[in-house]
Short mmCIF file of C-alpha atoms (C1' of nucleotides) in Angstrom, two decimals:
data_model
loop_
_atom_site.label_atom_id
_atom_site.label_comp_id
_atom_site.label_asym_id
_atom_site.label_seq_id
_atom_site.Cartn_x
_atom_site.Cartn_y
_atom_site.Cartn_z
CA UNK A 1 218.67 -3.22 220.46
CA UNK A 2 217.23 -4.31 217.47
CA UNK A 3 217.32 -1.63 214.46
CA UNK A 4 214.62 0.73 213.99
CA UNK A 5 212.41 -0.58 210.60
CA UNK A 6 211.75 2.91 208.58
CA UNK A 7 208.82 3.69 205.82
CA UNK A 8 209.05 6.46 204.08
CA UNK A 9 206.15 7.87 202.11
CA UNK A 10 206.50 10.34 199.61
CA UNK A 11 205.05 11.11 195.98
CA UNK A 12 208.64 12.09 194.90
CA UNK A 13 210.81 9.34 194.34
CA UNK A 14 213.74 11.66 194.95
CA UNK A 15 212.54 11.75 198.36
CA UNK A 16 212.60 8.56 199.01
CA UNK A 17 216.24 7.84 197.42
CA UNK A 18 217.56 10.53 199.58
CA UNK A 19 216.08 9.38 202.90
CA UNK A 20 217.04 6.01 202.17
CA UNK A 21 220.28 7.00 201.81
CA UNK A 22 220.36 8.84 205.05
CA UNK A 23 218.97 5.78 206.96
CA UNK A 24 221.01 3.46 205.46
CA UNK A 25 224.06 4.65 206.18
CA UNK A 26 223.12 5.45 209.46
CA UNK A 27 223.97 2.62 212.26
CA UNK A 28 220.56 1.21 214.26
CA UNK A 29 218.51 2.63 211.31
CA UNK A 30 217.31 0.23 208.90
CA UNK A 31 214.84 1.30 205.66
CA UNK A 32 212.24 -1.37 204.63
CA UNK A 33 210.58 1.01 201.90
CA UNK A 34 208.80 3.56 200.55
CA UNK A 35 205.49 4.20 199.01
CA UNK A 36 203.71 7.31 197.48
CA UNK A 37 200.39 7.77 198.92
CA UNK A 38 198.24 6.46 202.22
CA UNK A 39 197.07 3.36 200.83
CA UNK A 40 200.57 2.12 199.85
CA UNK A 41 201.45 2.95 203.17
CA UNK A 42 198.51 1.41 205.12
CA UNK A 43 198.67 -1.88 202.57
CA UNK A 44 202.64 -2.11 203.47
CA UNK A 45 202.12 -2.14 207.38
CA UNK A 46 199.48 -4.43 207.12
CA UNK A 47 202.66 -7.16 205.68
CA UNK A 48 205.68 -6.03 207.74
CA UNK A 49 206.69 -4.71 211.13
CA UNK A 50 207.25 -1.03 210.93
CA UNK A 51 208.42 0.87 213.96
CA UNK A 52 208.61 4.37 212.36
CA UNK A 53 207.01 6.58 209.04
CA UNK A 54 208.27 9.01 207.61
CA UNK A 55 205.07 10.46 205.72
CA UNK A 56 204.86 13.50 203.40
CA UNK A 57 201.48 15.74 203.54
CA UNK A 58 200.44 16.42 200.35
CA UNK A 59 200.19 12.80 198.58
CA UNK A 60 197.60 11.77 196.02
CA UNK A 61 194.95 9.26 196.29
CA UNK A 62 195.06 9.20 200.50
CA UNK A 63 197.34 12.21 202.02
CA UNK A 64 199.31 12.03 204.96
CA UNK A 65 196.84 13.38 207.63
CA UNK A 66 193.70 10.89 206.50
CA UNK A 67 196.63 8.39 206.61
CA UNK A 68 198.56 9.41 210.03
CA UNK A 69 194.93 9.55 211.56
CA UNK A 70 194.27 6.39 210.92
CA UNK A 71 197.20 4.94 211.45
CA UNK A 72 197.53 6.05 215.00
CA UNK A 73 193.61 3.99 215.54
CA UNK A 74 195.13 1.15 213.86
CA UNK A 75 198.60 0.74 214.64
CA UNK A 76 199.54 2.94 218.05
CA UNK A 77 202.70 1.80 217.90
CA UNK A 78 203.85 3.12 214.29
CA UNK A 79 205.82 6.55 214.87
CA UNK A 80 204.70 9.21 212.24
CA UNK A 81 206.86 12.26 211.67
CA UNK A 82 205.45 14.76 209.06
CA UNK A 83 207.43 15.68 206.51
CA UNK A 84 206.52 19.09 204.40
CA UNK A 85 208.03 21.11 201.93
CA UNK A 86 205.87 24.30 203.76
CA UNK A 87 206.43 25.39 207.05
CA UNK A 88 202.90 25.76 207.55
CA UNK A 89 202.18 25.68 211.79
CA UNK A 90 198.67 25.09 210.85
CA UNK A 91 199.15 22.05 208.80
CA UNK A 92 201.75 21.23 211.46
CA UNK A 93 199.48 21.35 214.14
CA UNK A 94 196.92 19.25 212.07
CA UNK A 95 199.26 16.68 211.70
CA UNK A 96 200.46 16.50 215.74
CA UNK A 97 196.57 16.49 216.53
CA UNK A 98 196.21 13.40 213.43
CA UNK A 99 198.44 11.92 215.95
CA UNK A 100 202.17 12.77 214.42
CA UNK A 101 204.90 12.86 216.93
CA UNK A 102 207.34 14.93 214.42
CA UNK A 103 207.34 17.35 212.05
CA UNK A 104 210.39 18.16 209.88
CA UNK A 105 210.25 20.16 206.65
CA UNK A 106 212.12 18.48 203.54
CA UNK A 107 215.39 20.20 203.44
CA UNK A 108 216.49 20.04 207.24
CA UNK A 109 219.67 19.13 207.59
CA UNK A 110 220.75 15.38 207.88
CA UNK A 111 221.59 16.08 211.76
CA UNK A 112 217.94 17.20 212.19
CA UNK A 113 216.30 14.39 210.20
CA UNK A 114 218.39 12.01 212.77
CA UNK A 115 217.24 13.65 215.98
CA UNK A 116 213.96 13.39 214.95
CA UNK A 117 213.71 10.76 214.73
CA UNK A 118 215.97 9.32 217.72
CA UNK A 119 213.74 12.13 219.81
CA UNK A 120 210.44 10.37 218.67
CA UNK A 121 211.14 6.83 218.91
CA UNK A 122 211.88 7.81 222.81
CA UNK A 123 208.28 9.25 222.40
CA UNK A 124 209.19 12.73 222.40
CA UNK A 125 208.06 15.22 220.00
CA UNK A 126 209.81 16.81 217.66
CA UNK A 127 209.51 19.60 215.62
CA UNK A 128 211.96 21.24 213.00
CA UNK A 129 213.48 24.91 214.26
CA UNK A 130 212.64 26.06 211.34
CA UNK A 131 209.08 25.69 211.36
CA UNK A 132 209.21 27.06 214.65
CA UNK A 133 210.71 30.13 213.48
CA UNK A 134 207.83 30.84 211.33
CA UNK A 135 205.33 29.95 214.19
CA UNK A 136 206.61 32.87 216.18
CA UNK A 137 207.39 35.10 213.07
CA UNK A 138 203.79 34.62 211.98
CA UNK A 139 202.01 36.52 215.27
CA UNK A 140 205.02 38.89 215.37
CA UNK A 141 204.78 40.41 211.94
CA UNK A 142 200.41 40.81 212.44
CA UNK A 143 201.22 42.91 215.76
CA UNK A 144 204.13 44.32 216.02
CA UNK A 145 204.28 45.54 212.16
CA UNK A 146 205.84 49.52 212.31
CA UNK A 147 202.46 51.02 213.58
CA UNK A 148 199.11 49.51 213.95
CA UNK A 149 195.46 50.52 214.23
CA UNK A 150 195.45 50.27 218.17
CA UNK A 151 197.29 52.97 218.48
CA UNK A 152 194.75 55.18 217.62
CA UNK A 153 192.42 53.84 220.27
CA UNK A 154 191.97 55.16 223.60
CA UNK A 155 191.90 53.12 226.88
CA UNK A 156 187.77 53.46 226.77
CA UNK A 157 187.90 52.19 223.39
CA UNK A 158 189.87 49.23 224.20
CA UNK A 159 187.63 48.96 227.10
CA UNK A 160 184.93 48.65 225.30
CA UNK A 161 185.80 45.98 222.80
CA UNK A 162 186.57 43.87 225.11
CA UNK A 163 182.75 43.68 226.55
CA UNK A 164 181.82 43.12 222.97
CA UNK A 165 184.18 40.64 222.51
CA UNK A 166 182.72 38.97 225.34
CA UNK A 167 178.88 38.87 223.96
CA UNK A 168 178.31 41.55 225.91
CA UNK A 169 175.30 43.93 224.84
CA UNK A 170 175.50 47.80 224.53
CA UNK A 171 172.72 47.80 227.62
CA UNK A 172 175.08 45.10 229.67
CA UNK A 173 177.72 46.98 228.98
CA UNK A 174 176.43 50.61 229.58
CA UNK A 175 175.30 49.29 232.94
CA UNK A 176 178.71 47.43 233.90
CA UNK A 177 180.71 50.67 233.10
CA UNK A 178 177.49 52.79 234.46
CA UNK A 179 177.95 55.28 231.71
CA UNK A 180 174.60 55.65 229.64
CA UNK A 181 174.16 53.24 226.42
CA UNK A 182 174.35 56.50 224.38
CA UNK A 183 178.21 56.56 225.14
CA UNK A 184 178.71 53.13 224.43
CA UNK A 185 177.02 53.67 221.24
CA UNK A 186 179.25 56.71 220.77
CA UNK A 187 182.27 54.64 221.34
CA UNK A 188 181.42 51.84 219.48
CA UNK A 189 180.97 53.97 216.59
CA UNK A 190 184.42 55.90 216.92
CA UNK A 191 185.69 52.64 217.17
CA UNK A 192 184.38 50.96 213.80
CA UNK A 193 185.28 54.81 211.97
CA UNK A 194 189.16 53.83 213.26
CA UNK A 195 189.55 50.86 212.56
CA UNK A 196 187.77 51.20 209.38
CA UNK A 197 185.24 48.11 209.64
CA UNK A 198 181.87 46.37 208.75
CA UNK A 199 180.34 45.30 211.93
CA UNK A 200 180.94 43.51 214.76
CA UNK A 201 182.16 40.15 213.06
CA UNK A 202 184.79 42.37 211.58
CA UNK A 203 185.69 44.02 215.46
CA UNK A 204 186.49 39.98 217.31
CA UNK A 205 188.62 39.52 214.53
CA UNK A 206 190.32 42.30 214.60
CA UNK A 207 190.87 42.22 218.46
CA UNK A 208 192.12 38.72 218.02
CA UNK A 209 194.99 39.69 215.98
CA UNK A 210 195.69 42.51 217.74
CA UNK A 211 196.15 41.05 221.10
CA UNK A 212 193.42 43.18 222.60
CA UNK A 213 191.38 39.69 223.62
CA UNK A 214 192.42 36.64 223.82
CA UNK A 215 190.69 33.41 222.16
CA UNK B 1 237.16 32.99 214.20
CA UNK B 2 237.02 35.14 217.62
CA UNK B 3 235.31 33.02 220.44
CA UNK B 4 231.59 34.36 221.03
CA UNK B 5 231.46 36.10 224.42
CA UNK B 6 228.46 35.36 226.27
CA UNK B 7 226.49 36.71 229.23
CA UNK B 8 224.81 34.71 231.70
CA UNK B 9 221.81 36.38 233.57
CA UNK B 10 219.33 34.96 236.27
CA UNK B 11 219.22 35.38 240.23
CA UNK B 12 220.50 31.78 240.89
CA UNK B 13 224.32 31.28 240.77
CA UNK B 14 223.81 28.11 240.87
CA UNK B 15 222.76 28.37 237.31
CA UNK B 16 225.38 30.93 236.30
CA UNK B 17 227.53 28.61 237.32
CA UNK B 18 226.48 25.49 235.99
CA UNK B 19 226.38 27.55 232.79
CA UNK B 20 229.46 29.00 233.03
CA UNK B 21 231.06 24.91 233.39
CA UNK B 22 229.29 23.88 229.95
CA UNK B 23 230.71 27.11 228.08
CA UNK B 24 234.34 27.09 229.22
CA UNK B 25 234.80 23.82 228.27
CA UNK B 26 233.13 24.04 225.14
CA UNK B 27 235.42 25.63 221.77
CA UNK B 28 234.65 29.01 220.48
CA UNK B 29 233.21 30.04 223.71
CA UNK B 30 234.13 32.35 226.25
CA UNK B 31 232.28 32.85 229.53
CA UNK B 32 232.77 36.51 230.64
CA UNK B 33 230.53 37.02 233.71
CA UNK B 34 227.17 36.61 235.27
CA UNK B 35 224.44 39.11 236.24
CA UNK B 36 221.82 38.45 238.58
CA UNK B 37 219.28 40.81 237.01
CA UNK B 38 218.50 43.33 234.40
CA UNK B 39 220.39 46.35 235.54
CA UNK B 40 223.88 44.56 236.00
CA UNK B 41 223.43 42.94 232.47
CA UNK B 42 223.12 46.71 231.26
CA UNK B 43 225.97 48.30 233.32
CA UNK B 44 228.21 44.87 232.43
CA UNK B 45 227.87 45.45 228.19
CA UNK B 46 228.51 49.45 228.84
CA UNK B 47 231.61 48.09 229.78
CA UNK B 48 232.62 45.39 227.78
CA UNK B 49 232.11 43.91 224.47
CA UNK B 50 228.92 40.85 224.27
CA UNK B 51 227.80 38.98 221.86
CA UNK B 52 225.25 36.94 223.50
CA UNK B 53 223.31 36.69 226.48
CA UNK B 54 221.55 33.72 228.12
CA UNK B 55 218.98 35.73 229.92
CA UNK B 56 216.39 34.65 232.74
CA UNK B 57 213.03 36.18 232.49
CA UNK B 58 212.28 36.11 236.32
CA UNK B 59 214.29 38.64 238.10
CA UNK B 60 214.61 41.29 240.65
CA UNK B 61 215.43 44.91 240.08
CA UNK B 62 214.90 44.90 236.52
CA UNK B 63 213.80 41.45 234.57
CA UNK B 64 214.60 39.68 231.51
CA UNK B 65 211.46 41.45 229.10
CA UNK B 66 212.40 44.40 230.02
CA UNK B 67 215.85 44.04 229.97
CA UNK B 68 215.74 42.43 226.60
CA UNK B 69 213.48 45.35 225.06
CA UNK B 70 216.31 47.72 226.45
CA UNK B 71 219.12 45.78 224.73
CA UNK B 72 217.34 44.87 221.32
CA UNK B 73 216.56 48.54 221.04
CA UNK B 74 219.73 50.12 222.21
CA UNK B 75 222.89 47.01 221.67
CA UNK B 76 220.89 45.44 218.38
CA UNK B 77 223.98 43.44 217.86
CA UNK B 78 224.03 41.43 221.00
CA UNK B 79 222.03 38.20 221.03
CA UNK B 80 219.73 37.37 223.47
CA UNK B 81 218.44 33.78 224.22
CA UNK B 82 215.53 33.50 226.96
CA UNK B 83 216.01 31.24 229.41
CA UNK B 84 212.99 29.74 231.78
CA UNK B 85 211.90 27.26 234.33
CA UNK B 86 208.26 27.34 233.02
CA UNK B 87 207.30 26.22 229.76
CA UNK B 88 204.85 28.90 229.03
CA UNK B 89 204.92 29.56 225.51
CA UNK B 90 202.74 32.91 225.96
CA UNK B 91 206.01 33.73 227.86
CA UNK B 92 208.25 32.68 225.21
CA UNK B 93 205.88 34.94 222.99
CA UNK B 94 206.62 37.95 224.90
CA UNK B 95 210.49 37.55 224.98
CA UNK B 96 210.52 36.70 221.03
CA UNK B 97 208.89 40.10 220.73
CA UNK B 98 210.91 41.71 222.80
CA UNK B 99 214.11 41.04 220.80
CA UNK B 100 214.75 37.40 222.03
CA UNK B 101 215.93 35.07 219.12
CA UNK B 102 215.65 32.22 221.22
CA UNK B 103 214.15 30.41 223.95
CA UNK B 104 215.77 27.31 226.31
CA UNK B 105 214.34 25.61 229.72
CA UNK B 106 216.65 25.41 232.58
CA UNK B 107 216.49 21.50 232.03
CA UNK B 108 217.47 21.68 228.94
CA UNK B 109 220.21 19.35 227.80
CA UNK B 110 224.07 20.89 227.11
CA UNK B 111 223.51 19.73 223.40
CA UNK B 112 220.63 21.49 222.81
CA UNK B 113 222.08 25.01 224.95
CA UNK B 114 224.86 24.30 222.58
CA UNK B 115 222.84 24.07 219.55
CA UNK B 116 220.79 27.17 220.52
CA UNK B 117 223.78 29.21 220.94
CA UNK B 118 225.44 28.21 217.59
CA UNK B 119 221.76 28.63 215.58
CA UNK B 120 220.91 32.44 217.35
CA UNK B 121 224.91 33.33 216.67
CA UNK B 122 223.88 32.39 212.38
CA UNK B 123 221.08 35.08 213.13
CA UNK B 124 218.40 31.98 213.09
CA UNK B 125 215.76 31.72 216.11
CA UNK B 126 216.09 28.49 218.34
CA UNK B 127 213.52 27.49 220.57
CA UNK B 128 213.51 24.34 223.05
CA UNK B 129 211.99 21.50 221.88
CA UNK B 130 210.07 20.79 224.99
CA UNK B 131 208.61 23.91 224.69
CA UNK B 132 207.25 22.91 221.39
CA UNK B 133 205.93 19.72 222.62
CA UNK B 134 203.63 22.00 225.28
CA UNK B 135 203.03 24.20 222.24
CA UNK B 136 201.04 21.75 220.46
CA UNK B 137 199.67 20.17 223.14
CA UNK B 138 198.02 22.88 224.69
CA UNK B 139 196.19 23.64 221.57
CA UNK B 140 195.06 19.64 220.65
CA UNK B 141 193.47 19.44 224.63
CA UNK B 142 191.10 22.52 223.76
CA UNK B 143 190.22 21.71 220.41
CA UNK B 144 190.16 17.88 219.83
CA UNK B 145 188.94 16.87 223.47
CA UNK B 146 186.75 14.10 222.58
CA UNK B 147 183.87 15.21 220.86
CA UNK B 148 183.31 18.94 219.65
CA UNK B 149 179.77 20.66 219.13
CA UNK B 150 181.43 20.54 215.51
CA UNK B 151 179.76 17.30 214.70
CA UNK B 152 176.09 18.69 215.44
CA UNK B 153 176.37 20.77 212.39
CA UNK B 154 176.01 20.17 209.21
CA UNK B 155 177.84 21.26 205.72
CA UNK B 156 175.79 23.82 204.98
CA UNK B 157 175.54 25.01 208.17
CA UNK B 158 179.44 25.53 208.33
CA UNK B 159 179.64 27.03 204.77
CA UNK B 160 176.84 29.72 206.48
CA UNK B 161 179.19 30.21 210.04
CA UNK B 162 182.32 30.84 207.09
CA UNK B 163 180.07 33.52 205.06
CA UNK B 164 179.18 34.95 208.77
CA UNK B 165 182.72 35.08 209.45
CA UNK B 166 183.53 37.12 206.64
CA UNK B 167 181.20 39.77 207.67
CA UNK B 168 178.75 38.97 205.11
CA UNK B 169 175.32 40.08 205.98
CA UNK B 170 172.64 37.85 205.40
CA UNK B 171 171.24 38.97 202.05
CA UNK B 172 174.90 39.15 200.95
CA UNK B 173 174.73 35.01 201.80
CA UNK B 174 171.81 35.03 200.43
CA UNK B 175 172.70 36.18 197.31
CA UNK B 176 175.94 33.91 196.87
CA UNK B 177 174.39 30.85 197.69
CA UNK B 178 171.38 31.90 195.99
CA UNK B 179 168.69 30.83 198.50
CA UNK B 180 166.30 33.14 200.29
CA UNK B 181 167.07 35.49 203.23
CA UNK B 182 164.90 33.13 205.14
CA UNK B 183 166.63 30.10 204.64
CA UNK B 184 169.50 31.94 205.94
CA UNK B 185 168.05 32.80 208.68
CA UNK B 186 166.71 30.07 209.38
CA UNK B 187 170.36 28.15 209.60
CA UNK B 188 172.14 30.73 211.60
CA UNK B 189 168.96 30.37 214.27
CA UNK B 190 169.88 26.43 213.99
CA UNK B 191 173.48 27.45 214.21
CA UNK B 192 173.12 29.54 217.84
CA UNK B 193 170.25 26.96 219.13
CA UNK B 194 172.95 23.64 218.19
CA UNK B 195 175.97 25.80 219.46
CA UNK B 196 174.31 27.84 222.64
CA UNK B 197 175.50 30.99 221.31
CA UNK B 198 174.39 34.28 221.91
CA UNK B 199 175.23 36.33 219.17
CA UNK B 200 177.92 36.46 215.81
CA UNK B 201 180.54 37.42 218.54
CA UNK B 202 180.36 34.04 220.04
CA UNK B 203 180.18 32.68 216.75
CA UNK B 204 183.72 33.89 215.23
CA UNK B 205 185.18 33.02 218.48
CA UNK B 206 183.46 29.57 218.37
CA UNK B 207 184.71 29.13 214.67
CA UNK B 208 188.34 30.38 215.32
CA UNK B 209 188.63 27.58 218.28
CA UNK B 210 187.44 24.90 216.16
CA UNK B 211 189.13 25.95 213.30
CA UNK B 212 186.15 26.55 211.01
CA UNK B 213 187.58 29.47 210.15
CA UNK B 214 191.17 30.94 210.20
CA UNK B 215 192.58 34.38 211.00
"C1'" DA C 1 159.60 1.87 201.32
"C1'" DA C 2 159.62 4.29 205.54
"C1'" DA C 3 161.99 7.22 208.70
"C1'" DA C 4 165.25 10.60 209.73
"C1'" DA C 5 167.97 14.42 208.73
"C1'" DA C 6 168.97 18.34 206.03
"C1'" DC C 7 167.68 22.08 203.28
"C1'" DT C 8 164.45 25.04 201.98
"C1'" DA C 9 160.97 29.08 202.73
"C1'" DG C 10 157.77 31.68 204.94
"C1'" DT C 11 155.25 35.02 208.75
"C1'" DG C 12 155.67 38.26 212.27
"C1'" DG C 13 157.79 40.48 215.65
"C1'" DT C 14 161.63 42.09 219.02
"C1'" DT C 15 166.16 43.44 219.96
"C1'" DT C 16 170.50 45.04 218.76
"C1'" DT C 17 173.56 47.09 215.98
"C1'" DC C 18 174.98 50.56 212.95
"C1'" DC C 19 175.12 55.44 211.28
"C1'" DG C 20 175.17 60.57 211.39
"C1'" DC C 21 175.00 64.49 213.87
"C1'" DT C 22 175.31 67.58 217.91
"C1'" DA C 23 177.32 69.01 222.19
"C1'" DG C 24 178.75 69.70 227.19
"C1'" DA C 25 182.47 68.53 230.79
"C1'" DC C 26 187.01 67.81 231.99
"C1'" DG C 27 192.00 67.28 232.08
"C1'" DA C 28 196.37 67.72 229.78
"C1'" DA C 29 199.41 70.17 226.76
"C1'" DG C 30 200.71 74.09 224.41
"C1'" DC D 1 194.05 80.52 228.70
"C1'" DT D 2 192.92 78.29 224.85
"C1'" DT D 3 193.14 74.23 222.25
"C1'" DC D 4 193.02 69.33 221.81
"C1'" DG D 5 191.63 64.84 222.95
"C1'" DT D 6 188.74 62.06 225.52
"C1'" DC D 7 184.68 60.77 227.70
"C1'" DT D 8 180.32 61.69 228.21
"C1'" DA D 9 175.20 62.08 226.48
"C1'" DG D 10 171.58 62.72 223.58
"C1'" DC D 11 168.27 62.30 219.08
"C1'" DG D 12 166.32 59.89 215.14
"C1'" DG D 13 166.34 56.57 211.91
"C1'" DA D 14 167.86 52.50 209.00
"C1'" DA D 15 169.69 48.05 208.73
"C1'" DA D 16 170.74 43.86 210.46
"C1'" DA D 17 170.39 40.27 213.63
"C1'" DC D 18 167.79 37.42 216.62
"C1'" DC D 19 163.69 34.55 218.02
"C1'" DA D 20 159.72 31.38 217.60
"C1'" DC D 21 157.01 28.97 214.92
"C1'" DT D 22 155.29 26.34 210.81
"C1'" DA D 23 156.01 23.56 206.81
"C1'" DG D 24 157.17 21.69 202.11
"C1'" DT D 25 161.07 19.37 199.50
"C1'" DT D 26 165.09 16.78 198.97
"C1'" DT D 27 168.61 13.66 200.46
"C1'" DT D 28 170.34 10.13 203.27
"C1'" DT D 29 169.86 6.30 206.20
"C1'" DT D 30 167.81 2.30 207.83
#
DNA sequence: AAAAAACTAGTGGTTTTCCGCTAGACGAAG
DNA sequence: CTTCGTCTAGCGGAAAACCACTAGTTTTTT
């Protein structure tokens, strides 16, 4: 098998040094170059083969998603694993949807950096623990922080935010529950008083976060 | 360092026992019994010191959420990693709440159980990469499937759905952008009419899908 | 330069939401 | 048995959103 040709693209030198050294020494890995922004990168496939990028996110002049997007319309073939020095899911998932098949934040271990990119080259994903971590972190800490709002809502309450949630009117939804649109009103207003907000804008978001609808 | 004494939970002995082959024979490991479902995990660590559990999430009697909510509130110090056939990561939400600090398929390869086990025993989360993978995925088929209603609007109008979304009225839009109330109005009727909305409700929903806006 | 699209602004009217306040009925908990 | 919480229902009024239509100006595209 013929070695796997590596770019890696990076505004920090340092970067690059240290990921060349981790190819290089590694067998069936072979390092062809670096560059640090999109258009080096696009301007270097364009003269050489290049099975596999490793691009960082924030670059100047053309970043790593404009670049990874059009990379994977131009050359399908060319691997792109994200690197980051945030474990951000969003950007992550912005990336994966630019068409990265990796994502790996800038001080994973050597082991990791090696998977990733053994995983991706078999066309599997990959994506660094640690990032995941924080994905699951992220909705734990919004709903399951000490005590929240909901639990000052009753059952009707929740009830009833869900039928808003779902564009419901007060008449559609004083007829679906066949209570009388004064109630709903009634609820609706004991429901803004609790959980302390503006208007109905205010409510989806709210129910959103707090797992009372889902999106 | 004392080997780490681990668990296995699920209905199939087939999989307690292909388990129990890849942790004998691995260092630092001891296999100390199976439990095919909730109520013989909790009756097996009354009696004898765990420190991690590989624990279905499908099974009789009593299963692996509830059985990981009883342990992560009463045994804190025992480890739980989920195990499941499905990749469903609203599952894998559930049992991360629930006290799970990791989360492996059943196909999952003996490296990767291996890994898991070593990153959740360092009091780090682990969760299968496949899962990931699915993660991502499910998200990119709802929100980049070929062409979005996104592209019918334009910059303004988006800058108005933000303003909307953070439960600005529409003289408070007004105001900021310094235009009239009617101009206003007249791009959020645009706004419903381009995205067949029927009310702000819709809207924030619409503009947390296509990431307009963010939570 | 002409056409198209986007942004602007207005009139006039309907519907819905939001707010404050009161109050009876009912079941559960003390 | 009384109190508390919840669900119910009503009134009146203000604010905001929604709808349909017209139309001038600016910007972009062709």
């Amino acid at each position: 098998m013929d070695k796997i040709k590596i770019l890696v693209a990076d505004d920090h030198q340092v970067i690059i040094d240290g990921l060349e050294a981790i190819i290089s020494t590694t067998e069936h890995l072979e390092f062809i170059g670096g560059a640090s922004n999109g258009k080096e990168v696009i301007s270097k496939v364009k003269s050489q083969p290049v099975d596999l990028i490793l691009m960082d996110i924030n670059m100047p002049e053309m970043d790593g998603l404009e670049c990874t997007a059009y990379l994977s319309k131009n050359y399908p073939n060319i691997r792109v694993i994200a690197l980051s020095m945030h474990d951000n899911p969003r950007l992550a998932k912005r990336m994966i949807k630019n068409g990265a098949f990796g994502f790996l934040l800038k001080n994973s271990s050597k082991a990791n950096i090696l998977t990733a990119i053994s995983e991706v080259m078999q066309g599997r994903n990959f994506f660094d623990p640690m990032l995941m971590s924080t994905f699951f972190d992220a909705d734990n800490k919004k709903t399951s922080s000490s005590f929240s709002k909901k639990d000052l809502l009753t059952k009707r309450e929740i009830q009833i935010i869900q039928l808003i949630c779902q564009e419901k009117t007060t008449i559609e939804i004083a007829d679906e529950l066949s209570i009388s649109t004064h109630t709903v009103e009634s609820h609706r207003g004991n429901i803004m008083l609790k959980l302390e907000l503006k208007n109905s804008v205010g409510l989806v978001k709210w129910a959103i976060q707090n797992e009372v609808i889902e999106l």
